[in-house]
Amino acid sequence: MNRLKTKRSARQAHNTKLLQEARSLLSDPTADKPKLTSIYDRLSASKNKLSKINDALEEHLAEQEFEAEYVAAAEYNNKAISMLAEILCNIDGLRDGDSTAAAAPQNGNTSPSGGPTAIGPRLPNLGMQTFRGDIHERSAFWEQFEQTVHLNNATSATTFFYLCHYLAGEAAAAICGFPTSEACYAGAIELLKESFGDQKRIEQHHLSSALRNLPHIKS
């Protein structure tokens, strides 16, 4: 197990360097598609290797260590997922010539949660439940959103406005700062799926809930 922890530390350090390199590229207005694609591929490969190390390490963890270790690994993984989505957004923007899209500004419009939403088309109320990042509610939300909005003929930009309109809490924070443009919609969807649709995290959530609900046995 010590060897696995050493490998994980080395891989995390490498990931951190790639995240810093990616952030520097995203801040560079001269960064072109080949450079962004290169850092995307390298960070994606490194993230996958780190995930394999974490999976192997899980088998050696004591029960009392598992939840804390898993939460820490998930938080670290989310940093890479968020950066990959942001890079993908920029790559698609270069492909579509959509380099002028602005981030969603704060304004007086409110979402169902009472928070500010992006300026965009006036959206009819679809009666959907707001998704706040509760992992066991993600599948139900996505199924409803997919059937009601995602699979319809609206543009990706309009669909993105709908998505932002029905997000709040951690879910809204995950894509905060993404321009509500066609180029960034796919990246936002991928980020939400990876952040809140991880099957192991869902199973761990159910297990933790079940353990908390077990009746106390008096000695």
mmCIF file with all atom_site columns, C-alpha atoms in Angstrom:
data_model
loop_
_atom_site.group_PDB
_atom_site.id
_atom_site.type_symbol
_atom_site.label_atom_id
_atom_site.label_alt_id
_atom_site.label_comp_id
_atom_site.label_asym_id
_atom_site.label_entity_id
_atom_site.label_seq_id
_atom_site.pdbx_PDB_ins_code
_atom_site.Cartn_x
_atom_site.Cartn_y
_atom_site.Cartn_z
_atom_site.occupancy
_atom_site.B_iso_or_equiv
_atom_site.pdbx_formal_charge
_atom_site.auth_seq_id
_atom_site.auth_comp_id
_atom_site.auth_asym_id
_atom_site.auth_atom_id
_atom_site.pdbx_PDB_model_num
ATOM 1   C CA . MET A 1 1   ? 0.000   0.000  0.000   1.00 0.00 ? 1   MET A CA 1
ATOM 2   C CA . ASN A 1 2   ? 2.918   2.355  0.706   1.00 0.00 ? 2   ASN A CA 1
ATOM 3   C CA . ARG A 1 3   ? 4.099   1.960  -2.888  1.00 0.00 ? 3   ARG A CA 1
ATOM 4   C CA . LEU A 1 4   ? 0.637   2.852  -4.159  1.00 0.00 ? 4   LEU A CA 1
ATOM 5   C CA . LYS A 1 5   ? 0.540   5.936  -1.947  1.00 0.00 ? 5   LYS A CA 1
ATOM 6   C CA . THR A 1 6   ? 3.956   6.974  -3.271  1.00 0.00 ? 6   THR A CA 1
ATOM 7   C CA . LYS A 1 7   ? 2.745   6.524  -6.843  1.00 0.00 ? 7   LYS A CA 1
ATOM 8   C CA . ARG A 1 8   ? -0.386  8.519  -6.055  1.00 0.00 ? 8   ARG A CA 1
ATOM 9   C CA . SER A 1 9   ? 1.619   11.394 -4.568  1.00 0.00 ? 9   SER A CA 1
ATOM 10  C CA . ALA A 1 10  ? 3.867   11.501 -7.635  1.00 0.00 ? 10  ALA A CA 1
ATOM 11  C CA . ARG A 1 11  ? 0.894   11.414 -10.003 1.00 0.00 ? 11  ARG A CA 1
ATOM 12  C CA . GLN A 1 12  ? -0.925  14.127 -8.041  1.00 0.00 ? 12  GLN A CA 1
ATOM 13  C CA . ALA A 1 13  ? 2.184   16.325 -8.240  1.00 0.00 ? 13  ALA A CA 1
ATOM 14  C CA . HIS A 1 14  ? 2.296   15.770 -12.000 1.00 0.00 ? 14  HIS A CA 1
ATOM 15  C CA . ASN A 1 15  ? -1.398  16.598 -12.284 1.00 0.00 ? 15  ASN A CA 1
ATOM 16  C CA . THR A 1 16  ? -0.851  19.815 -10.349 1.00 0.00 ? 16  THR A CA 1
ATOM 17  C CA . LYS A 1 17  ? 1.865   20.887 -12.792 1.00 0.00 ? 17  LYS A CA 1
ATOM 18  C CA . LEU A 1 18  ? -0.447  20.133 -15.726 1.00 0.00 ? 18  LEU A CA 1
ATOM 19  C CA . LEU A 1 19  ? -3.265  22.116 -14.095 1.00 0.00 ? 19  LEU A CA 1
ATOM 20  C CA . GLN A 1 20  ? -0.926  25.086 -13.678 1.00 0.00 ? 20  GLN A CA 1
ATOM 21  C CA . GLU A 1 21  ? 0.239   24.775 -17.282 1.00 0.00 ? 21  GLU A CA 1
ATOM 22  C CA . ALA A 1 22  ? -3.365  24.592 -18.476 1.00 0.00 ? 22  ALA A CA 1
ATOM 23  C CA . ARG A 1 23  ? -4.364  27.663 -16.460 1.00 0.00 ? 23  ARG A CA 1
ATOM 24  C CA . SER A 1 24  ? -1.433  29.569 -17.941 1.00 0.00 ? 24  SER A CA 1
ATOM 25  C CA . LEU A 1 25  ? -2.473  28.573 -21.468 1.00 0.00 ? 25  LEU A CA 1
ATOM 26  C CA . LEU A 1 26  ? -6.079  29.588 -20.877 1.00 0.00 ? 26  LEU A CA 1
ATOM 27  C CA . SER A 1 27  ? -4.855  32.996 -19.741 1.00 0.00 ? 27  SER A CA 1
ATOM 28  C CA . ASP A 1 28  ? -2.763  33.395 -22.901 1.00 0.00 ? 28  ASP A CA 1
ATOM 29  C CA . PRO A 1 29  ? -4.759  35.062 -25.718 1.00 0.00 ? 29  PRO A CA 1
ATOM 30  C CA . THR A 1 30  ? -2.307  33.657 -28.277 1.00 0.00 ? 30  THR A CA 1
ATOM 31  C CA . ALA A 1 31  ? -2.849  30.010 -27.240 1.00 0.00 ? 31  ALA A CA 1
ATOM 32  C CA . ASP A 1 32  ? -3.963  28.079 -30.311 1.00 0.00 ? 32  ASP A CA 1
ATOM 33  C CA . LYS A 1 33  ? -5.964  24.887 -30.793 1.00 0.00 ? 33  LYS A CA 1
ATOM 34  C CA . PRO A 1 34  ? -2.936  22.508 -31.064 1.00 0.00 ? 34  PRO A CA 1
ATOM 35  C CA . LYS A 1 35  ? -1.553  23.728 -27.720 1.00 0.00 ? 35  LYS A CA 1
ATOM 36  C CA . LEU A 1 36  ? -4.927  23.455 -26.001 1.00 0.00 ? 36  LEU A CA 1
ATOM 37  C CA . THR A 1 37  ? -5.538  20.009 -27.492 1.00 0.00 ? 37  THR A CA 1
ATOM 38  C CA . SER A 1 38  ? -2.121  18.860 -26.298 1.00 0.00 ? 38  SER A CA 1
ATOM 39  C CA . ILE A 1 39  ? -2.664  19.942 -22.696 1.00 0.00 ? 39  ILE A CA 1
ATOM 40  C CA . TYR A 1 40  ? -6.199  18.481 -22.785 1.00 0.00 ? 40  TYR A CA 1
ATOM 41  C CA . ASP A 1 41  ? -4.893  15.067 -23.891 1.00 0.00 ? 41  ASP A CA 1
ATOM 42  C CA . ARG A 1 42  ? -2.023  15.076 -21.374 1.00 0.00 ? 42  ARG A CA 1
ATOM 43  C CA . LEU A 1 43  ? -4.200  16.108 -18.440 1.00 0.00 ? 43  LEU A CA 1
ATOM 44  C CA . SER A 1 44  ? -6.917  13.618 -19.404 1.00 0.00 ? 44  SER A CA 1
ATOM 45  C CA . ALA A 1 45  ? -4.369  10.768 -19.579 1.00 0.00 ? 45  ALA A CA 1
ATOM 46  C CA . SER A 1 46  ? -2.836  11.760 -16.240 1.00 0.00 ? 46  SER A CA 1
ATOM 47  C CA . LYS A 1 47  ? -6.277  11.986 -14.601 1.00 0.00 ? 47  LYS A CA 1
ATOM 48  C CA . ASN A 1 48  ? -7.132  8.491  -15.818 1.00 0.00 ? 48  ASN A CA 1
ATOM 49  C CA . LYS A 1 49  ? -3.845  7.083  -14.478 1.00 0.00 ? 49  LYS A CA 1
ATOM 50  C CA . LEU A 1 50  ? -4.498  8.708  -11.109 1.00 0.00 ? 50  LEU A CA 1
ATOM 51  C CA . SER A 1 51  ? -8.002  7.209  -11.050 1.00 0.00 ? 51  SER A CA 1
ATOM 52  C CA . LYS A 1 52  ? -6.539  3.725  -11.639 1.00 0.00 ? 52  LYS A CA 1
ATOM 53  C CA . ILE A 1 53  ? -4.089  4.205  -8.766  1.00 0.00 ? 53  ILE A CA 1
ATOM 54  C CA . ASN A 1 54  ? -6.921  5.322  -6.477  1.00 0.00 ? 54  ASN A CA 1
ATOM 55  C CA . ASP A 1 55  ? -9.002  2.305  -7.520  1.00 0.00 ? 55  ASP A CA 1
ATOM 56  C CA . ALA A 1 56  ? -6.108  -0.032 -6.676  1.00 0.00 ? 56  ALA A CA 1
ATOM 57  C CA . LEU A 1 57  ? -5.542  1.734  -3.362  1.00 0.00 ? 57  LEU A CA 1
ATOM 58  C CA . GLU A 1 58  ? -9.184  1.327  -2.315  1.00 0.00 ? 58  GLU A CA 1
ATOM 59  C CA . GLU A 1 59  ? -8.698  -2.417 -1.889  1.00 0.00 ? 59  GLU A CA 1
ATOM 60  C CA . HIS A 1 60  ? -6.110  -1.826 0.840   1.00 0.00 ? 60  HIS A CA 1
ATOM 61  C CA . LEU A 1 61  ? -7.952  0.810  2.861   1.00 0.00 ? 61  LEU A CA 1
ATOM 62  C CA . ALA A 1 62  ? -9.449  0.080  6.243   1.00 0.00 ? 62  ALA A CA 1
ATOM 63  C CA . GLU A 1 63  ? -13.184 0.715  6.506   1.00 0.00 ? 63  GLU A CA 1
ATOM 64  C CA . GLN A 1 64  ? -12.705 3.731  8.777   1.00 0.00 ? 64  GLN A CA 1
ATOM 65  C CA . GLU A 1 65  ? -10.301 5.308  6.254   1.00 0.00 ? 65  GLU A CA 1
ATOM 66  C CA . PHE A 1 66  ? -12.366 4.727  3.150   1.00 0.00 ? 66  PHE A CA 1
ATOM 67  C CA . GLU A 1 67  ? -14.818 7.634  3.202   1.00 0.00 ? 67  GLU A CA 1
ATOM 68  C CA . ALA A 1 68  ? -12.211 10.309 3.999   1.00 0.00 ? 68  ALA A CA 1
ATOM 69  C CA . GLU A 1 69  ? -9.820  8.956  1.367   1.00 0.00 ? 69  GLU A CA 1
ATOM 70  C CA . TYR A 1 70  ? -12.568 8.728  -1.226  1.00 0.00 ? 70  TYR A CA 1
ATOM 71  C CA . VAL A 1 71  ? -13.816 12.270 -0.616  1.00 0.00 ? 71  VAL A CA 1
ATOM 72  C CA . ALA A 1 72  ? -10.265 13.636 -0.891  1.00 0.00 ? 72  ALA A CA 1
ATOM 73  C CA . ALA A 1 73  ? -9.670  11.726 -4.134  1.00 0.00 ? 73  ALA A CA 1
ATOM 74  C CA . ALA A 1 74  ? -13.006 12.896 -5.575  1.00 0.00 ? 74  ALA A CA 1
ATOM 75  C CA . GLU A 1 75  ? -12.259 16.529 -4.761  1.00 0.00 ? 75  GLU A CA 1
ATOM 76  C CA . TYR A 1 76  ? -8.847  16.273 -6.422  1.00 0.00 ? 76  TYR A CA 1
ATOM 77  C CA . ASN A 1 77  ? -10.380 14.554 -9.430  1.00 0.00 ? 77  ASN A CA 1
ATOM 78  C CA . ASN A 1 78  ? -12.998 17.296 -9.765  1.00 0.00 ? 78  ASN A CA 1
ATOM 79  C CA . LYS A 1 79  ? -10.255 19.897 -10.195 1.00 0.00 ? 79  LYS A CA 1
ATOM 80  C CA . ALA A 1 80  ? -8.994  18.025 -13.250 1.00 0.00 ? 80  ALA A CA 1
ATOM 81  C CA . ILE A 1 81  ? -12.528 17.490 -14.577 1.00 0.00 ? 81  ILE A CA 1
ATOM 82  C CA . SER A 1 82  ? -13.308 21.183 -14.248 1.00 0.00 ? 82  SER A CA 1
ATOM 83  C CA . MET A 1 83  ? -10.120 22.178 -16.041 1.00 0.00 ? 83  MET A CA 1
ATOM 84  C CA . LEU A 1 84  ? -10.719 19.656 -18.842 1.00 0.00 ? 84  LEU A CA 1
ATOM 85  C CA . ALA A 1 85  ? -14.208 21.052 -19.384 1.00 0.00 ? 85  ALA A CA 1
ATOM 86  C CA . GLU A 1 86  ? -12.835 24.584 -19.498 1.00 0.00 ? 86  GLU A CA 1
ATOM 87  C CA . ILE A 1 87  ? -10.155 23.588 -22.009 1.00 0.00 ? 87  ILE A CA 1
ATOM 88  C CA . LEU A 1 88  ? -12.757 21.816 -24.152 1.00 0.00 ? 88  LEU A CA 1
ATOM 89  C CA . CYS A 1 89  ? -14.915 24.927 -24.046 1.00 0.00 ? 89  CYS A CA 1
ATOM 90  C CA . ASN A 1 90  ? -12.011 27.021 -25.346 1.00 0.00 ? 90  ASN A CA 1
ATOM 91  C CA . ILE A 1 91  ? -11.129 24.484 -28.050 1.00 0.00 ? 91  ILE A CA 1
ATOM 92  C CA . ASP A 1 92  ? -14.723 24.443 -29.288 1.00 0.00 ? 92  ASP A CA 1
ATOM 93  C CA . GLY A 1 93  ? -14.772 28.224 -29.168 1.00 0.00 ? 93  GLY A CA 1
ATOM 94  C CA . LEU A 1 94  ? -11.729 28.390 -31.441 1.00 0.00 ? 94  LEU A CA 1
ATOM 95  C CA . ARG A 1 95  ? -13.296 25.842 -33.779 1.00 0.00 ? 95  ARG A CA 1
ATOM 96  C CA . ASP A 1 96  ? -16.548 27.779 -33.996 1.00 0.00 ? 96  ASP A CA 1
ATOM 97  C CA . GLY A 1 97  ? -14.937 31.204 -34.055 1.00 0.00 ? 97  GLY A CA 1
ATOM 98  C CA . ASP A 1 98  ? -16.783 31.921 -30.821 1.00 0.00 ? 98  ASP A CA 1
ATOM 99  C CA . SER A 1 99  ? -13.981 33.707 -28.991 1.00 0.00 ? 99  SER A CA 1
ATOM 100 C CA . THR A 1 100 ? -16.074 36.700 -27.995 1.00 0.00 ? 100 THR A CA 1
ATOM 101 C CA . ALA A 1 101 ? -18.631 34.946 -25.805 1.00 0.00 ? 101 ALA A CA 1
ATOM 102 C CA . ALA A 1 102 ? -18.867 36.614 -22.418 1.00 0.00 ? 102 ALA A CA 1
ATOM 103 C CA . ALA A 1 103 ? -19.361 34.909 -19.113 1.00 0.00 ? 103 ALA A CA 1
ATOM 104 C CA . ALA A 1 104 ? -22.905 34.971 -17.785 1.00 0.00 ? 104 ALA A CA 1
ATOM 105 C CA . PRO A 1 105 ? -23.289 38.294 -15.947 1.00 0.00 ? 105 PRO A CA 1
ATOM 106 C CA . GLN A 1 106 ? -25.134 38.843 -12.707 1.00 0.00 ? 106 GLN A CA 1
ATOM 107 C CA . ASN A 1 107 ? -28.432 40.635 -13.127 1.00 0.00 ? 107 ASN A CA 1
ATOM 108 C CA . GLY A 1 108 ? -31.878 41.056 -11.649 1.00 0.00 ? 108 GLY A CA 1
ATOM 109 C CA . ASN A 1 109 ? -33.356 37.912 -13.237 1.00 0.00 ? 109 ASN A CA 1
ATOM 110 C CA . THR A 1 110 ? -33.752 34.999 -10.862 1.00 0.00 ? 110 THR A CA 1
ATOM 111 C CA . SER A 1 111 ? -33.758 31.241 -11.228 1.00 0.00 ? 111 SER A CA 1
ATOM 112 C CA . PRO A 1 112 ? -36.237 28.940 -9.442  1.00 0.00 ? 112 PRO A CA 1
ATOM 113 C CA . SER A 1 113 ? -33.758 28.890 -6.531  1.00 0.00 ? 113 SER A CA 1
ATOM 114 C CA . GLY A 1 114 ? -33.848 32.667 -6.191  1.00 0.00 ? 114 GLY A CA 1
ATOM 115 C CA . GLY A 1 115 ? -30.263 33.095 -7.454  1.00 0.00 ? 115 GLY A CA 1
ATOM 116 C CA . PRO A 1 116 ? -29.117 35.215 -10.393 1.00 0.00 ? 116 PRO A CA 1
ATOM 117 C CA . THR A 1 117 ? -29.166 33.739 -13.886 1.00 0.00 ? 117 THR A CA 1
ATOM 118 C CA . ALA A 1 118 ? -27.554 34.583 -17.204 1.00 0.00 ? 118 ALA A CA 1
ATOM 119 C CA . ILE A 1 119 ? -29.035 37.229 -19.468 1.00 0.00 ? 119 ILE A CA 1
ATOM 120 C CA . GLY A 1 120 ? -30.641 35.409 -22.368 1.00 0.00 ? 120 GLY A CA 1
ATOM 121 C CA . PRO A 1 121 ? -33.930 34.533 -23.999 1.00 0.00 ? 121 PRO A CA 1
ATOM 122 C CA . ARG A 1 122 ? -37.041 34.703 -21.820 1.00 0.00 ? 122 ARG A CA 1
ATOM 123 C CA . LEU A 1 123 ? -37.636 31.087 -20.849 1.00 0.00 ? 123 LEU A CA 1
ATOM 124 C CA . PRO A 1 124 ? -41.069 29.581 -20.262 1.00 0.00 ? 124 PRO A CA 1
ATOM 125 C CA . ASN A 1 125 ? -41.402 27.744 -16.960 1.00 0.00 ? 125 ASN A CA 1
ATOM 126 C CA . LEU A 1 126 ? -41.122 24.011 -17.662 1.00 0.00 ? 126 LEU A CA 1
ATOM 127 C CA . GLY A 1 127 ? -42.004 22.964 -14.129 1.00 0.00 ? 127 GLY A CA 1
ATOM 128 C CA . MET A 1 128 ? -38.705 21.117 -13.657 1.00 0.00 ? 128 MET A CA 1
ATOM 129 C CA . GLN A 1 129 ? -37.101 20.570 -10.278 1.00 0.00 ? 129 GLN A CA 1
ATOM 130 C CA . THR A 1 130 ? -33.926 22.539 -9.600  1.00 0.00 ? 130 THR A CA 1
ATOM 131 C CA . PHE A 1 131 ? -30.766 20.425 -9.317  1.00 0.00 ? 131 PHE A CA 1
ATOM 132 C CA . ARG A 1 132 ? -28.515 21.520 -6.449  1.00 0.00 ? 132 ARG A CA 1
ATOM 133 C CA . GLY A 1 133 ? -25.798 18.884 -6.699  1.00 0.00 ? 133 GLY A CA 1
ATOM 134 C CA . ASP A 1 134 ? -27.319 16.063 -4.646  1.00 0.00 ? 134 ASP A CA 1
ATOM 135 C CA . ILE A 1 135 ? -25.710 13.060 -6.323  1.00 0.00 ? 135 ILE A CA 1
ATOM 136 C CA . HIS A 1 136 ? -28.656 10.706 -5.833  1.00 0.00 ? 136 HIS A CA 1
ATOM 137 C CA . GLU A 1 137 ? -30.928 13.208 -7.649  1.00 0.00 ? 137 GLU A CA 1
ATOM 138 C CA . ARG A 1 138 ? -28.698 13.711 -10.702 1.00 0.00 ? 138 ARG A CA 1
ATOM 139 C CA . SER A 1 139 ? -30.059 10.808 -12.768 1.00 0.00 ? 139 SER A CA 1
ATOM 140 C CA . ALA A 1 140 ? -33.684 11.889 -12.297 1.00 0.00 ? 140 ALA A CA 1
ATOM 141 C CA . PHE A 1 141 ? -32.821 15.499 -13.123 1.00 0.00 ? 141 PHE A CA 1
ATOM 142 C CA . TRP A 1 142 ? -30.864 14.551 -16.236 1.00 0.00 ? 142 TRP A CA 1
ATOM 143 C CA . GLU A 1 143 ? -33.606 12.249 -17.534 1.00 0.00 ? 143 GLU A CA 1
ATOM 144 C CA . GLN A 1 144 ? -36.153 15.052 -17.148 1.00 0.00 ? 144 GLN A CA 1
ATOM 145 C CA . PHE A 1 145 ? -33.850 17.688 -18.643 1.00 0.00 ? 145 PHE A CA 1
ATOM 146 C CA . GLU A 1 146 ? -32.861 15.422 -21.535 1.00 0.00 ? 146 GLU A CA 1
ATOM 147 C CA . GLN A 1 147 ? -36.451 14.647 -22.522 1.00 0.00 ? 147 GLN A CA 1
ATOM 148 C CA . THR A 1 148 ? -37.761 18.177 -21.957 1.00 0.00 ? 148 THR A CA 1
ATOM 149 C CA . VAL A 1 149 ? -34.893 20.274 -23.331 1.00 0.00 ? 149 VAL A CA 1
ATOM 150 C CA . HIS A 1 150 ? -31.731 18.484 -24.451 1.00 0.00 ? 150 HIS A CA 1
ATOM 151 C CA . LEU A 1 151 ? -33.285 16.339 -27.195 1.00 0.00 ? 151 LEU A CA 1
ATOM 152 C CA . ASN A 1 152 ? -35.442 19.130 -28.606 1.00 0.00 ? 152 ASN A CA 1
ATOM 153 C CA . ASN A 1 153 ? -34.480 21.283 -31.571 1.00 0.00 ? 153 ASN A CA 1
ATOM 154 C CA . ALA A 1 154 ? -33.314 24.357 -29.641 1.00 0.00 ? 154 ALA A CA 1
ATOM 155 C CA . THR A 1 155 ? -29.782 25.615 -30.225 1.00 0.00 ? 155 THR A CA 1
ATOM 156 C CA . SER A 1 156 ? -27.074 24.555 -27.787 1.00 0.00 ? 156 SER A CA 1
ATOM 157 C CA . ALA A 1 157 ? -26.837 28.142 -26.544 1.00 0.00 ? 157 ALA A CA 1
ATOM 158 C CA . THR A 1 158 ? -30.559 28.254 -25.693 1.00 0.00 ? 158 THR A CA 1
ATOM 159 C CA . THR A 1 159 ? -30.342 24.795 -24.126 1.00 0.00 ? 159 THR A CA 1
ATOM 160 C CA . PHE A 1 160 ? -27.428 26.017 -22.015 1.00 0.00 ? 160 PHE A CA 1
ATOM 161 C CA . PHE A 1 161 ? -29.559 28.907 -20.740 1.00 0.00 ? 161 PHE A CA 1
ATOM 162 C CA . TYR A 1 162 ? -32.209 26.373 -19.679 1.00 0.00 ? 162 TYR A CA 1
ATOM 163 C CA . LEU A 1 163 ? -29.557 24.273 -17.942 1.00 0.00 ? 163 LEU A CA 1
ATOM 164 C CA . CYS A 1 164 ? -28.237 27.260 -15.966 1.00 0.00 ? 164 CYS A CA 1
ATOM 165 C CA . HIS A 1 165 ? -31.809 28.257 -15.113 1.00 0.00 ? 165 HIS A CA 1
ATOM 166 C CA . TYR A 1 166 ? -32.439 24.944 -13.339 1.00 0.00 ? 166 TYR A CA 1
ATOM 167 C CA . LEU A 1 167 ? -29.134 24.629 -11.461 1.00 0.00 ? 167 LEU A CA 1
ATOM 168 C CA . ALA A 1 168 ? -28.369 25.914 -7.979  1.00 0.00 ? 168 ALA A CA 1
ATOM 169 C CA . GLY A 1 169 ? -25.928 25.296 -5.134  1.00 0.00 ? 169 GLY A CA 1
ATOM 170 C CA . GLU A 1 170 ? -22.938 23.055 -5.868  1.00 0.00 ? 170 GLU A CA 1
ATOM 171 C CA . ALA A 1 171 ? -24.215 22.201 -9.347  1.00 0.00 ? 171 ALA A CA 1
ATOM 172 C CA . ALA A 1 172 ? -24.418 25.850 -10.379 1.00 0.00 ? 172 ALA A CA 1
ATOM 173 C CA . ALA A 1 173 ? -21.026 26.564 -8.808  1.00 0.00 ? 173 ALA A CA 1
ATOM 174 C CA . ALA A 1 174 ? -19.440 23.737 -10.828 1.00 0.00 ? 174 ALA A CA 1
ATOM 175 C CA . ILE A 1 175 ? -20.038 25.560 -14.120 1.00 0.00 ? 175 ILE A CA 1
ATOM 176 C CA . CYS A 1 176 ? -19.854 29.088 -12.749 1.00 0.00 ? 176 CYS A CA 1
ATOM 177 C CA . GLY A 1 177 ? -17.989 31.310 -15.203 1.00 0.00 ? 177 GLY A CA 1
ATOM 178 C CA . PHE A 1 178 ? -18.698 29.169 -18.269 1.00 0.00 ? 178 PHE A CA 1
ATOM 179 C CA . PRO A 1 179 ? -19.896 31.393 -21.126 1.00 0.00 ? 179 PRO A CA 1
ATOM 180 C CA . THR A 1 180 ? -23.467 30.412 -22.005 1.00 0.00 ? 180 THR A CA 1
ATOM 181 C CA . SER A 1 181 ? -22.523 29.677 -25.597 1.00 0.00 ? 181 SER A CA 1
ATOM 182 C CA . GLU A 1 182 ? -22.858 26.701 -27.925 1.00 0.00 ? 182 GLU A CA 1
ATOM 183 C CA . ALA A 1 183 ? -19.119 26.077 -27.680 1.00 0.00 ? 183 ALA A CA 1
ATOM 184 C CA . CYS A 1 184 ? -19.236 25.534 -23.901 1.00 0.00 ? 184 CYS A CA 1
ATOM 185 C CA . TYR A 1 185 ? -22.456 23.523 -23.569 1.00 0.00 ? 185 TYR A CA 1
ATOM 186 C CA . ALA A 1 186 ? -20.861 20.110 -24.182 1.00 0.00 ? 186 ALA A CA 1
ATOM 187 C CA . GLY A 1 187 ? -18.089 20.852 -21.691 1.00 0.00 ? 187 GLY A CA 1
ATOM 188 C CA . ALA A 1 188 ? -20.586 21.918 -19.038 1.00 0.00 ? 188 ALA A CA 1
ATOM 189 C CA . ILE A 1 189 ? -22.653 18.749 -19.503 1.00 0.00 ? 189 ILE A CA 1
ATOM 190 C CA . GLU A 1 190 ? -19.549 16.555 -19.277 1.00 0.00 ? 190 GLU A CA 1
ATOM 191 C CA . LEU A 1 191 ? -18.401 18.356 -16.136 1.00 0.00 ? 191 LEU A CA 1
ATOM 192 C CA . LEU A 1 192 ? -21.775 17.898 -14.429 1.00 0.00 ? 192 LEU A CA 1
ATOM 193 C CA . LYS A 1 193 ? -21.933 14.212 -15.356 1.00 0.00 ? 193 LYS A CA 1
ATOM 194 C CA . GLU A 1 194 ? -18.442 13.513 -14.027 1.00 0.00 ? 194 GLU A CA 1
ATOM 195 C CA . SER A 1 195 ? -18.844 15.649 -10.908 1.00 0.00 ? 195 SER A CA 1
ATOM 196 C CA . PHE A 1 196 ? -22.263 14.378 -9.819  1.00 0.00 ? 196 PHE A CA 1
ATOM 197 C CA . GLY A 1 197 ? -22.761 11.130 -11.738 1.00 0.00 ? 197 GLY A CA 1
ATOM 198 C CA . ASP A 1 198 ? -19.837 9.061  -10.450 1.00 0.00 ? 198 ASP A CA 1
ATOM 199 C CA . GLN A 1 199 ? -21.335 5.642  -9.717  1.00 0.00 ? 199 GLN A CA 1
ATOM 200 C CA . LYS A 1 200 ? -18.892 4.828  -6.927  1.00 0.00 ? 200 LYS A CA 1
ATOM 201 C CA . ARG A 1 201 ? -19.617 8.123  -5.230  1.00 0.00 ? 201 ARG A CA 1
ATOM 202 C CA . ILE A 1 202 ? -23.356 7.429  -5.468  1.00 0.00 ? 202 ILE A CA 1
ATOM 203 C CA . GLU A 1 203 ? -22.876 3.949  -3.981  1.00 0.00 ? 203 GLU A CA 1
ATOM 204 C CA . GLN A 1 204 ? -20.733 5.384  -1.178  1.00 0.00 ? 204 GLN A CA 1
ATOM 205 C CA . HIS A 1 205 ? -23.411 8.005  -0.498  1.00 0.00 ? 205 HIS A CA 1
ATOM 206 C CA . HIS A 1 206 ? -26.091 5.310  -0.196  1.00 0.00 ? 206 HIS A CA 1
ATOM 207 C CA . LEU A 1 207 ? -23.829 3.169  2.025   1.00 0.00 ? 207 LEU A CA 1
ATOM 208 C CA . SER A 1 208 ? -23.063 6.093  4.338   1.00 0.00 ? 208 SER A CA 1
ATOM 209 C CA . SER A 1 209 ? -26.768 6.958  4.558   1.00 0.00 ? 209 SER A CA 1
ATOM 210 C CA . ALA A 1 210 ? -27.657 3.344  5.353   1.00 0.00 ? 210 ALA A CA 1
ATOM 211 C CA . LEU A 1 211 ? -25.016 3.137  8.086   1.00 0.00 ? 211 LEU A CA 1
ATOM 212 C CA . ARG A 1 212 ? -26.230 6.384  9.657   1.00 0.00 ? 212 ARG A CA 1
ATOM 213 C CA . ASN A 1 213 ? -29.795 5.047  9.707   1.00 0.00 ? 213 ASN A CA 1
ATOM 214 C CA . LEU A 1 214 ? -28.949 1.763  11.420  1.00 0.00 ? 214 LEU A CA 1
ATOM 215 C CA . PRO A 1 215 ? -30.647 1.475  14.825  1.00 0.00 ? 215 PRO A CA 1
ATOM 216 C CA . HIS A 1 216 ? -28.380 1.895  17.823  1.00 0.00 ? 216 HIS A CA 1
ATOM 217 C CA . ILE A 1 217 ? -27.962 -1.314 19.796  1.00 0.00 ? 217 ILE A CA 1
ATOM 218 C CA . LYS A 1 218 ? -27.861 -0.796 23.544  1.00 0.00 ? 218 LYS A CA 1
ATOM 219 C CA . SER A 1 219 ? -25.424 -2.981 25.413  1.00 0.00 ? 219 SER A CA 1
#
